[in-house]
Phi, psi and omega in degrees: 000142177298150171267137183294323179303319180291316182298326187260009183307308182292330180289324178298319178292315182297326182294343180268002181252160177302160185298334182297345179268004178083069186302313193249008182299333185288349181279348188293331187259010183275135175282099187287353177294338179276350191264332189245076185235018183273151175268333177257192182276138167274176176300317179295320177302315182301316181290314184293328181282358181228060184298330180295341179256319196233016183298324181291314179295323180292327174299316179297317178299318183293329178295337181257350185087001182283348172297324178289319180298320181280002171264356192250177174297157181138183177228119183223162166241133179239124171263113191251111174277145179284173184302317181297319179295320180294316180297319178298320182291315183290331173297319180294326176294316184290325183273356182290121181252006184282332182267089184289335181281339180223080183305141180058023182056029178090354181295141183271340178196165177287137178113174184303316184293343179278352178291136174283163176300323180296317178295318177300317179301312182296316180297312183299307186290336179286346181253012184232144176237155177274015184214172181263117183238120179265161185297328181298332179279353179258344191291333182268001180093120181205164174249131186234130178269123181274175178296335175290350185065031169243146184280150158242145185238130183253145173217176176238130177229194185295340180265357180118216180281121179254141179237126185052036173073308191259004179244139181233151172290139177270189182294321181277092179229170179054040180280108183283122180236174187298329184236032175146213184221148180233140174238130174276136183232159188265349177218154170291139177298127176266141180228146180269136172254018178265146169292173187305310182293324177295322177294326179298331179297336180280357183234090185298343178291353177244027188296328182289316177297322177297316177301319180295320176299320183288314184288337176274348184081000182286340175302324181290334180284347184264025182251356180289141180236333181221158177255134178262171175078021179271137178264095183276123176292148181288330180203171178230137182302328181266002184061037174293158175290130178248117178302146181264350176202167175241107177282143176249133183225169182221153171233132178244122171270122192231129171277134175287168176302323180298318179295315181295321182295333176294340177260012180078020183259114182246350185208172178293331177292321176297321180294321178297320178293320176299316180296325178299316181297329181278314194254352187305320185251016187293338182249013182294136179297129177094326183232351181283158182241351179269090190299321184298312178297314183296315182296332184256011175064030180275124181271129178286131181264132178248015182278197183254008173275083187290346178287340178298132182297332182263013174285144187300320179291319177299317178298317179303311183291320181301324180290351178265357187244131175242136182276053177209140175274111189240105172289165187303314186279008172245006175298319171223169185242057179289342181269312188275338187294145173284354180278087187272347184289134175296346177278000182235076187297151180284124183227141172226151176237135177233139177278133181264178179277354167285118195311125172060040175240152179245148165246133184256128179246137181223143178258115179216136176055037177078008180231160177247131182237146172259132174056042173283128187247114173248123184293146178063025176300141183079000181245157182208159172243019180228157177272124176071018179216177185272345178128166181286154179303137177100345182274356179235063180293144177280115181267333179209121183294344180080193185246117179284137180258133181299149180280349181246118181259161176254124183265133175247177180301320185238033175159201185225151170245121179252110175297139179236156193258001174202183188282127178265120187221146169269074181266177191301325184285355175286300178289332186266352181223297184304316185268008174274065183209171173288112181263117182250122183244115172296134183299327178292333177286328176296324175273074193293345177298334178300321179287314180300325183266019173063029181253344180293120180060027178297140180288150185296330179293321178291318179297323177296322177294328179281339186227060184300134180084358181249186177284124186257027177235003182219148176242128175275126181265113182290157176295126180089000183282329181247129181287341180261015181228129175246129174250112188282328192236033171057232186293346178288343176247107178261105182264130185228152176243133178248106181278062189298130173224174181300335181282352182263156186278059180228044189294343181270357185273155185232047181290144190301303177251035175067018175212174182200165176244141180230159170223138183226161185096199175274066192292147174210100187224166176224144181239129180283129179286144172298144183284141180228160177297162178306143175159178174267129185228150161267131173260120182237155181230122176269135181204170175240122180279140174220124179265189178086197182237170180111179187289343183265357185280160182273174182242198180223129186219155170264136181248136182235157175241131177246126180266103179079004184205153170250015175296123187301320184291340184265356184270151181250140179289144178255089178071201181274164179302146178266123180258102181282358178278344184274110179260124179304140179292146180241057184249016181088356180250158179290127178290131186293320186286316187252342185081008185285141168209147182301128183305325181291347177271005179246165181278345186236027180059028172089010184297312182293321180286338171301317180295317180296320178297320181298322178299330180270359177089020182231161171218155172289167173288180185286144176289337181267000184261120187251150167293141181304136174058032177208177179256009179284129179267159177298329180297331182265358182264130186287343181256002180255105192230164167240132176257126175278108186280324184191156165242110190220161171273122178248141173251150182299106185174210190254130175221149181231142170254128178252136179239115183236123179296139177250013180254148175281332180293132180270357184284315183299155185235155171271131179250120179243111180257299179205162174242149174237133171244112192240115181290157182300331178300340180260305187284346181226041182287137184280343185252318186240171176251153173294133181289167186273004185266000000 
């Protein structure tokens, strides 16, 4: 029997386009005898059999052809609004006077018949998922990517499970049907078609930050939605999912007027004066902390030309913007990470639009904080533990981020509860720690395009008939990735989760990046403050032959450039095929031995491994669905690539295969940038986590 996913592949794509492209023409040639073979109700049956409740929503589905899809085989989730909810929503669309360029949001008349094909398409696809989602999975708060490729965000309030804040699940939920599950909801999901700054206009409590965005001209920079110049391959040998576009997104961390007023800020002029007090001397020789500006002789401007990138107000706002669309439950990965130990807190770093600066996010005590500073972080005075009480005093509580975000067309606005600043204690305190960057997080487009940790069922719906566990990353799709030799380097992303058949793997945040073929690629390092650093690379060695084995590559470092001729090699080639022996003896190449086979839990052999350029994996990093840690696994290693002086700026790592065989692959799990204060501390040792 034909599979419906295969039959509807072109229709699924067409359904996402305006009607002028022929939304439903592809249904004319389908043999419908294969589609209606269920003994129970499908999602479409459930809706059609209850016209007094769902005739309006079903009308919208029929305008897009999705009534036929929801009559067929497959696995879907449908959030179904009742007739009253649909009528209320279309009235709100028709009465909306904010969109002067598109009166009535394009509706031709009040009522269902006045909806355009495009509006029907958006409404329908925004209420459907390519996977089965039960209410229990929504109760703790999550972000869900719909077939429209727009997020819905769930929380729990006094009325129960809330979706996009103003919509709630009704009593009839988790209705199991032949091709998925249906939830009845009390409102149509509302979605914003405003860019980030435009959405901020709808929230007067942020009027001062909005004024600052406008006077600096940064509001205009937040209007990009897609990236051009991408070289999309026509096909992939493994039938991996190939994105059809690259969405560009933004995240704005925003102080409300109430937060600003606590600092005496009543206007954008007051905010500029506040920013002057913070940033005026940040690049001063001898006492400044903004290394990039100081090293490059950039003078901070305190004038009223706020459009200048080096103006204090412009700098203030830039540090609030990240070029990634980040929903709340992706700010950190306390859920998806394999680091299950409470001694290994969930941390993420994001690069802001203030040149070469990072904001650090941490999940602690059920809250997320930006730039929270705990002294001696990553250091310990104990073996296999974080240290004795008192050695990690809290020096700065950081900035708490609200649990409820505002979603825009091309990103998110996260309200924050105090002032977010790139002040001296960020480079000199907060970032004086072992910074571990998941490689998939460095390729931030994966998150913006809803592919980071995407479930295999959703990926399968997007890629019918293909491999539903891998994403092919096109050349030019990621700004932090350079592919030098086109199709000879096949770069892939594996959104590994517990539902996937990789239970023996120990990937840091449960996903990984790979390259196959005669690969030659470069990855941009996250920017760090001036200092001496160890650059480390986490990976899993696999020997033998076949498509799953690892390769051997030469690694190069580029200072300020990814030009191949200007990069310097970092030691000898790394052979990922060499797996340390686990026979109770010390491995000659790496110095590895299982810690439990030593008298001191591997402390002395840790030192020996470092001399050979290797480290064990993290003690807090677990193999999926087991209690085995990366530290105890002989194939989960860290390679010390270099000890170098880095300046706050741009650096690239190049990975070039040295094998003629195109089968072996490069495995990229995470990178570590570790300041000398950590790896060579005179008082404490780096912890094992």
